[in-house]
Short mmCIF file of C-alpha atoms in Angstrom, two decimals:
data_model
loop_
_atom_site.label_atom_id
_atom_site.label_comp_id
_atom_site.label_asym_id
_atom_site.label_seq_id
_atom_site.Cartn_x
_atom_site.Cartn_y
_atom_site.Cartn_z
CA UNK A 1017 8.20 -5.76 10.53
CA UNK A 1018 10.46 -8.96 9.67
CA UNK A 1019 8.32 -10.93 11.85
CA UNK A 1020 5.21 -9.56 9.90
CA UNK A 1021 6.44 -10.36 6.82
CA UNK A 1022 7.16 -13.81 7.59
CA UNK A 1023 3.44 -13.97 8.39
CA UNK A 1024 2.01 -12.93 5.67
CA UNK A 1025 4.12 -15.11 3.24
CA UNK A 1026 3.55 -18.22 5.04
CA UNK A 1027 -0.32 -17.31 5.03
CA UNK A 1028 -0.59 -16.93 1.10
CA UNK A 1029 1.38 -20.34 1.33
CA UNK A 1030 -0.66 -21.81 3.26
CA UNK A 1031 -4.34 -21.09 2.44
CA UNK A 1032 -4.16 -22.64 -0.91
CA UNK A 1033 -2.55 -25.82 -0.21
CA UNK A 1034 -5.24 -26.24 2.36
CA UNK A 1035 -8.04 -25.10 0.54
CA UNK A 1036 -9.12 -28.19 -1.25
CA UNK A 1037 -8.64 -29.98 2.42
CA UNK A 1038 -11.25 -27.38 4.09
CA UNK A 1039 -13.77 -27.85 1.29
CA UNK A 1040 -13.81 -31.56 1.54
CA UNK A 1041 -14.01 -31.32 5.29
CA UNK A 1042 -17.18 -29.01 5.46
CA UNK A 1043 -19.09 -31.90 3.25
CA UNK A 1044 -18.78 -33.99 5.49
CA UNK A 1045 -19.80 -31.56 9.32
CA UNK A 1046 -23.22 -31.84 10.59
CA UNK A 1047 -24.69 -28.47 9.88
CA UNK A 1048 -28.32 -27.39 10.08
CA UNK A 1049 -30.46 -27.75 7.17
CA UNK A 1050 -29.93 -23.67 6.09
CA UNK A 1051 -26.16 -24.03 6.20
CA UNK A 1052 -25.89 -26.97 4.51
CA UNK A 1053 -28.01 -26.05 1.62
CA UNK A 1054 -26.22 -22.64 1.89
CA UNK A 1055 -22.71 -24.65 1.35
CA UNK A 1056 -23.95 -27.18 -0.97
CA UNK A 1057 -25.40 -24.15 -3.33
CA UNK A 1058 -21.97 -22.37 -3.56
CA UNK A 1059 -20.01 -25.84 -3.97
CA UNK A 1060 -21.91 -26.57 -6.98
CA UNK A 1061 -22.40 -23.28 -8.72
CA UNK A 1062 -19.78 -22.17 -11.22
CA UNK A 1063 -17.03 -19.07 -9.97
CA UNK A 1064 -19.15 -17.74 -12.88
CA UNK A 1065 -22.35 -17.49 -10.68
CA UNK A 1066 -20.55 -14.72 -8.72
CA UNK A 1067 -20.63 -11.84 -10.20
CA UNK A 1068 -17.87 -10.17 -7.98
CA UNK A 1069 -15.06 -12.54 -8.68
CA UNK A 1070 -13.05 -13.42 -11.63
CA UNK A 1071 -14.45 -10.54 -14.03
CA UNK A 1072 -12.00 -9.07 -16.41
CA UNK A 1073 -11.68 -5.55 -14.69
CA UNK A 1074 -12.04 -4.14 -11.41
CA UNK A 1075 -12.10 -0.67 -9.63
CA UNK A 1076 -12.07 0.48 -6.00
CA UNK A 1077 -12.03 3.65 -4.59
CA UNK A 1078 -11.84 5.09 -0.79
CA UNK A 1079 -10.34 6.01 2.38
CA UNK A 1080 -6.89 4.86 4.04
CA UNK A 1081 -6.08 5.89 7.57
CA UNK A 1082 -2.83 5.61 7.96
CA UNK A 1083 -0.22 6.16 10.82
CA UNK A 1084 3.05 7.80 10.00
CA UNK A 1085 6.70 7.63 11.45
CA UNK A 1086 8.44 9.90 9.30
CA UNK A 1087 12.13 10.69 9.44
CA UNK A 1088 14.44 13.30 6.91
CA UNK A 1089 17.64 14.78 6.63
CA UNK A 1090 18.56 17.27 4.02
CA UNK A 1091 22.27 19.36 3.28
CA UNK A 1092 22.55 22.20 1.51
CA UNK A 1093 25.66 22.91 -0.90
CA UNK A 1094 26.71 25.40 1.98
CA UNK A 1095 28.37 22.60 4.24
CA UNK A 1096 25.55 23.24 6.43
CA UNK A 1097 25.33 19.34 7.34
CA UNK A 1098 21.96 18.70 8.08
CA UNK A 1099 20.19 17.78 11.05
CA UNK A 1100 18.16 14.44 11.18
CA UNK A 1101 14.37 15.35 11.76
CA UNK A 1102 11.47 13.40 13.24
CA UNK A 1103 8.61 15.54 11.47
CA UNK A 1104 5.65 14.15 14.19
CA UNK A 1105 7.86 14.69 17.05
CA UNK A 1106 10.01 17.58 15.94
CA UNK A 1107 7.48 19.52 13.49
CA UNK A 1108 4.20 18.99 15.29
CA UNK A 1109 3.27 16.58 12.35
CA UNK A 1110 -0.45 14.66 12.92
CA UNK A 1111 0.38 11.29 13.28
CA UNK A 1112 -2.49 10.09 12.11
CA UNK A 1113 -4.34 11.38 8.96
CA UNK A 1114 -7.25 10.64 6.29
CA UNK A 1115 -6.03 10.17 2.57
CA UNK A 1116 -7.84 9.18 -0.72
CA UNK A 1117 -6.42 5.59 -2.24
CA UNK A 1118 -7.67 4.09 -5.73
CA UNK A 1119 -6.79 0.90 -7.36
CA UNK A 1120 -7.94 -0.84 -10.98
CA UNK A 1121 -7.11 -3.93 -11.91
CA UNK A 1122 -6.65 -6.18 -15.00
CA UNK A 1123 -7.02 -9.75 -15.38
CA UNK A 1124 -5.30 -10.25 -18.90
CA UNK A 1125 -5.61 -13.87 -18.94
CA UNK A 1126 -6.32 -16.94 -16.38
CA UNK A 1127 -2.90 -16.49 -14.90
CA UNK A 1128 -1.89 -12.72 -15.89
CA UNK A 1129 -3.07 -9.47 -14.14
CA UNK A 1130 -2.09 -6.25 -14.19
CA UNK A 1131 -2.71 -3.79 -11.62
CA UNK A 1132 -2.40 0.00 -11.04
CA UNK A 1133 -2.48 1.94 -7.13
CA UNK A 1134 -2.81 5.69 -6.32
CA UNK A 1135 -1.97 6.96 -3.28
CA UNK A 1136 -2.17 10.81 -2.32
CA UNK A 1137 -1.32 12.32 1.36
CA UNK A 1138 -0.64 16.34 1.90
CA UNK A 1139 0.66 17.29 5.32
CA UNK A 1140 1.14 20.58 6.84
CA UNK A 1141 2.01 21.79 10.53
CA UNK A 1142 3.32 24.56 12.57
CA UNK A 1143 5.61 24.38 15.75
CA UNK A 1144 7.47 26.45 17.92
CA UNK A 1145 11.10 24.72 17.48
CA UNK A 1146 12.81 23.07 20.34
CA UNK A 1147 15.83 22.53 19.52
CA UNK A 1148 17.83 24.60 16.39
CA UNK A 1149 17.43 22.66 13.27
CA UNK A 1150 19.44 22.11 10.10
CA UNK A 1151 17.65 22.31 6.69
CA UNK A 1152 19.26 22.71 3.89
CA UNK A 1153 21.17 25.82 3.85
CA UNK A 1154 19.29 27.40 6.71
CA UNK A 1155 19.59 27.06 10.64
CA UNK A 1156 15.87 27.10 11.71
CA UNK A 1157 16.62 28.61 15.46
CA UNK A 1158 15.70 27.30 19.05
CA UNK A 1159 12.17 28.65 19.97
CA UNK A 1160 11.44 29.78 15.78
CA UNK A 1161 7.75 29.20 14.30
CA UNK A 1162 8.63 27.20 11.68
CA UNK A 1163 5.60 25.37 9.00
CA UNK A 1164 6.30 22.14 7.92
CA UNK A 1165 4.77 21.20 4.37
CA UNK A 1166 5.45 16.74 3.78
CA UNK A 1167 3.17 16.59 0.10
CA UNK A 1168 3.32 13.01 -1.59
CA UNK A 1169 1.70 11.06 -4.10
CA UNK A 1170 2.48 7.77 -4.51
CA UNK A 1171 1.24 5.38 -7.97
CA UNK A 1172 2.23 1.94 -7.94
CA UNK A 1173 2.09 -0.64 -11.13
CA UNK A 1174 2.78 -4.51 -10.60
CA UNK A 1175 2.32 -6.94 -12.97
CA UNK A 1176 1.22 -10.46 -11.12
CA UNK A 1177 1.16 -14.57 -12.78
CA UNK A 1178 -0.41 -16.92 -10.88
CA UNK A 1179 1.56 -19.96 -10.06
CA UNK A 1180 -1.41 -21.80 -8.19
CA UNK A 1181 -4.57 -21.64 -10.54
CA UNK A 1182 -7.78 -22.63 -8.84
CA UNK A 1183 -11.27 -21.24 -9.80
CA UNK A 1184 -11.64 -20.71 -6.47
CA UNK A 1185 -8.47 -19.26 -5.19
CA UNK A 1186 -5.30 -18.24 -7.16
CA UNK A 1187 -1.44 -17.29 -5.73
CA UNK A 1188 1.63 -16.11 -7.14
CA UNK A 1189 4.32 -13.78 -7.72
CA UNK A 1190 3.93 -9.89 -8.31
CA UNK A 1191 6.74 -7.60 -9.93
CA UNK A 1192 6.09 -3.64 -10.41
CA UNK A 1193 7.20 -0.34 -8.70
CA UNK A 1194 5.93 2.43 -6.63
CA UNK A 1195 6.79 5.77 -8.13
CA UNK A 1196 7.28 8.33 -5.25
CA UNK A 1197 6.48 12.32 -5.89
CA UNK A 1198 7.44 13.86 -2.96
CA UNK A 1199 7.08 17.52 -1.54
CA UNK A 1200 8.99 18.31 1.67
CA UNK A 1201 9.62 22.07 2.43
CA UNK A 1202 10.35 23.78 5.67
CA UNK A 1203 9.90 27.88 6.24
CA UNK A 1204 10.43 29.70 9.12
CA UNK A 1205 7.65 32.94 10.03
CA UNK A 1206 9.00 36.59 9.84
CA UNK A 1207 7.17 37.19 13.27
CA UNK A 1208 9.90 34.66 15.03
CA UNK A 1209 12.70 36.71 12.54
CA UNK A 1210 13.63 39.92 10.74
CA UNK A 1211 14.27 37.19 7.98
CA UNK A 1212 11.52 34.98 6.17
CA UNK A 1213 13.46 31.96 4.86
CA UNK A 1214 12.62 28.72 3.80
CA UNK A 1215 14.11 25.75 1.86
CA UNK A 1216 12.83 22.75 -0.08
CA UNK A 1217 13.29 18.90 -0.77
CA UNK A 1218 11.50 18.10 -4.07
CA UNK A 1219 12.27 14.54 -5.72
CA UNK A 1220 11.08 11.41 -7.47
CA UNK A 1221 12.10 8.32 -6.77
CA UNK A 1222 11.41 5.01 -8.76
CA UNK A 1223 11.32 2.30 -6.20
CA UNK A 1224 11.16 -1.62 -7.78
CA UNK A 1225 9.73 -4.24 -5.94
CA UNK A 1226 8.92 -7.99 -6.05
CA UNK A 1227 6.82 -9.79 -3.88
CA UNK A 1228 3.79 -12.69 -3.86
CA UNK A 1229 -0.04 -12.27 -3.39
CA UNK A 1230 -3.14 -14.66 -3.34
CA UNK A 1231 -6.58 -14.15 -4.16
CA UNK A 1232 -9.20 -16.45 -2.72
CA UNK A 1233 -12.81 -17.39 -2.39
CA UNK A 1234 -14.36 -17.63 0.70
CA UNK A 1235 -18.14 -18.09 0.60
CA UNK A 1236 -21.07 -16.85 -2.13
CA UNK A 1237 -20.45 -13.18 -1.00
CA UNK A 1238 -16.67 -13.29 1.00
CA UNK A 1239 -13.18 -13.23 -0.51
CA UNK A 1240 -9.66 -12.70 0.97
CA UNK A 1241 -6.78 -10.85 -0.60
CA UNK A 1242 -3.25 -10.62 0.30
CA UNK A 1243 0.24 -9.26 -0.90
CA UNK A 1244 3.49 -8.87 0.82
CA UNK A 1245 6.56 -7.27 -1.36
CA UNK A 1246 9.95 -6.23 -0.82
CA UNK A 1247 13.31 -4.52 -2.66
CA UNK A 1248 16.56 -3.15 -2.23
CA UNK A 1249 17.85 -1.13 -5.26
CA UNK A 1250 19.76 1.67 -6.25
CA UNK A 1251 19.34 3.77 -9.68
CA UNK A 1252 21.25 6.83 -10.50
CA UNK A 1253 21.40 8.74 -7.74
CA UNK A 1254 19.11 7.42 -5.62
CA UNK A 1255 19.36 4.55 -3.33
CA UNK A 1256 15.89 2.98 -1.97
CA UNK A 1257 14.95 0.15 0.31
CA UNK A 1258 11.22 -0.46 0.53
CA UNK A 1259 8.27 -3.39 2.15
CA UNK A 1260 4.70 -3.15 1.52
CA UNK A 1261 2.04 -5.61 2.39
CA UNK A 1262 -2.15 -5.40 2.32
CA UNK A 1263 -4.38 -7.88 3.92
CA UNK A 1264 -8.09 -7.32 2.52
CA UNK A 1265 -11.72 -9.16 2.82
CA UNK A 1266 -14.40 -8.22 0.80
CA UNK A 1267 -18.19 -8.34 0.99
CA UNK A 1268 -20.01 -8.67 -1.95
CA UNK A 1269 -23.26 -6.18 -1.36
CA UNK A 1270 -25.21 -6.94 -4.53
CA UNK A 1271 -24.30 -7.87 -7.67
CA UNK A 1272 -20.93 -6.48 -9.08
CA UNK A 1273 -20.34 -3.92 -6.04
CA UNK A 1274 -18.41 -5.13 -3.03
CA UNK A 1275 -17.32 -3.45 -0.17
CA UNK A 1276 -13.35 -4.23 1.45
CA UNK A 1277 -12.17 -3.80 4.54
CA UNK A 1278 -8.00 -4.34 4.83
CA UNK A 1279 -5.05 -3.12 6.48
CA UNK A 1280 -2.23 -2.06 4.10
CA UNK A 1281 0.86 -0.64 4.61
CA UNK A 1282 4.11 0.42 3.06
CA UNK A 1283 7.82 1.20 4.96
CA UNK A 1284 11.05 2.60 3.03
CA UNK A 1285 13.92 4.60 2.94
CA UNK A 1286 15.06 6.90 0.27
CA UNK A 1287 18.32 8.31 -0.16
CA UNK A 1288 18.42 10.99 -2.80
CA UNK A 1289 21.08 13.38 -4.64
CA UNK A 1290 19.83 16.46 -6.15
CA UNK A 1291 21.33 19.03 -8.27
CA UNK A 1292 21.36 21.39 -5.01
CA UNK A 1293 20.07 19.29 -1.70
CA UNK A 1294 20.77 15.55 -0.97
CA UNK A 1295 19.42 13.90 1.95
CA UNK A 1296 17.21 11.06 2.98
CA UNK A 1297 13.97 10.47 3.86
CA UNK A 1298 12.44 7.12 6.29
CA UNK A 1299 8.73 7.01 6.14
CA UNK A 1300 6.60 4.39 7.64
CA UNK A 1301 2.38 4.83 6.98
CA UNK A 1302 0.69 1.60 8.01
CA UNK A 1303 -3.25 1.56 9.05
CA UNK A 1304 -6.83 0.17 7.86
CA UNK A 1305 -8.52 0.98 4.80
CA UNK A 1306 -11.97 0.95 3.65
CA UNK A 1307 -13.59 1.05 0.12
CA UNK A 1308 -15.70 0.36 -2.36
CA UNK A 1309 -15.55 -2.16 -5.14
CA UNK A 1310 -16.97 -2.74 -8.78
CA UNK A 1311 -16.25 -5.31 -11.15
CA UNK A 1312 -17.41 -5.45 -14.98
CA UNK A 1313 -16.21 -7.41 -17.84
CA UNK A 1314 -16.63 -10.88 -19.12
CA UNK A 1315 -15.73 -13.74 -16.00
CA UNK A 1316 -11.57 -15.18 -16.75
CA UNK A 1317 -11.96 -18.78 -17.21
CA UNK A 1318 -10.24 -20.77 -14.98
CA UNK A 1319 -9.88 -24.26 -15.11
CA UNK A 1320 -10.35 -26.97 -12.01
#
């Protein structure tokens, strides 16, 4: 993951101190006569001749496909110390699944943007235990059917200024935080027992994070957009330690609707106290997404 995120920041460094480079390079290939006028066409239109890029507001909608590596351990106030749980490999938990994710975006000025992510991902499973567990204040027995329940929704909101201003690519620094709702309950079946039981791990967790992104033109109908952000931070109770990074290119299709196709992902730890359960929880989800893109408002201005 360090290695990864080494990547990615010396990418968004180094695409726009290269770009004008590139550019002045392609004048100057030998191309055929259809990618030349192609190239010449987009050099000399304005950013305001696409209709995808620059506009005041955008919204995209669609399908993540992430895989998970999630880890939890949760005490009761019993003393019952709690056992640390791999949910795919000890619970029978998918490890990969299907989940909605939506974005909209603000472009407040030529340098300012505001941007707001929703992320939702319910998870259920049932497994014949192979090993006894610890749970909160229940022992969840050797050879018990126990059903697993991991419920989250995730909504992000980062506010990003552009340090590098270019009509034709922009990069800069990103503050915000992702605002974790999570659901995580364990129950074991009355046909393993004479005793139904279950316990659960309810909490929110505020998680701050800072981080850089760039934004960049590619051709007449291709862009490229990348962020990569990190924190370590405690508040109140709960301690949290989180990296997230997405890596998208988008096609514009016609007009003001584009289509992306990225890879996103997002890795923490969260170490909670509640009034009656503390524990942690160490989730990884990293995979591809795929969605759909429209833009609408008046085109930022943004000077050469």
């Amino acid at each position: 993951m360090k290695q990864l995120f080494i990547f990615l920041v010396m990418m968004l460094l180094w695409i726009p101190l290269n770009a004008q480079t590139v550019a002045e390079t392609a004048k100057d290939e030998d191309l055929t006569t259809t990618l030349k006028t192609e190239t010449d066409d987009f050099q000399d239109n304005s950013v305001e001749d696409l209709p995808w890029h620059n506009r005041k507001f955008k919204v995209s909608a669609g399908g993540f496909f992430p895989v998970n590596n999630t880890v939890v351990k949760v005490e009761g106030n019993n003393g019952n110390i709690g056992t640390e749980i791999d949910l795919e490999n000890d619970l029978g938990f998918s490890k990969s699944t299907v989940s909605f994710l939506g974005t909209f975006d603000w472009r407040i000025s030529k340098r300012s943007r505001l941007g707001f992510e929703y992320f939702v991902l319910d998870r259920t499973a049932t497994k014949t235990l192979q090993r006894d567990i610890n749970f909160g204040d229940h022992t969840y027995p050797l050879n018990g059917s126990v059903r697993g329940t991991f419920n989250v929704q995730i909504a992000r909101i980062a506010y990003g200024y552009a340090i590098l201003s270019k009509p034709k690519y922009q990069a800069g620094l990103l503050i915000g935080a992702h605002v974790l709702f999570a659901d995580l309950g364990l129950k074991l079946n009355a046909n393993t027992q004479s005793v139904e039981y279950h316990d659960t791990f309810d909490f929110t967790a505020p998680l701050p994070d800072v981080g850089i992104w760039g934004e960049f033109v590619l051709g007449k109908r291709w862009g490229l957009y990348a962020n990569v952000n990190y924190l370590a931070v405690k508040i109140d109770e709960t301690d949290g330690r989180i990296i997230s990074y997405n890596l998208s290119v988008l096609y514009n299709v016609v007009d003001n609707f584009s289509l992306t196709a990225g890879y996103t992902g997002l890795n923490f730890r969260v170490d909670t106290v509640q009034e009656r359960l503390n524990g942690f929880l160490k989730w990884g989800y990293n995979g591809p997404t795929i969605t759909a893109v429209y833009t609408f408002g008046k085109h930022v201005k943004v000077t050469k």
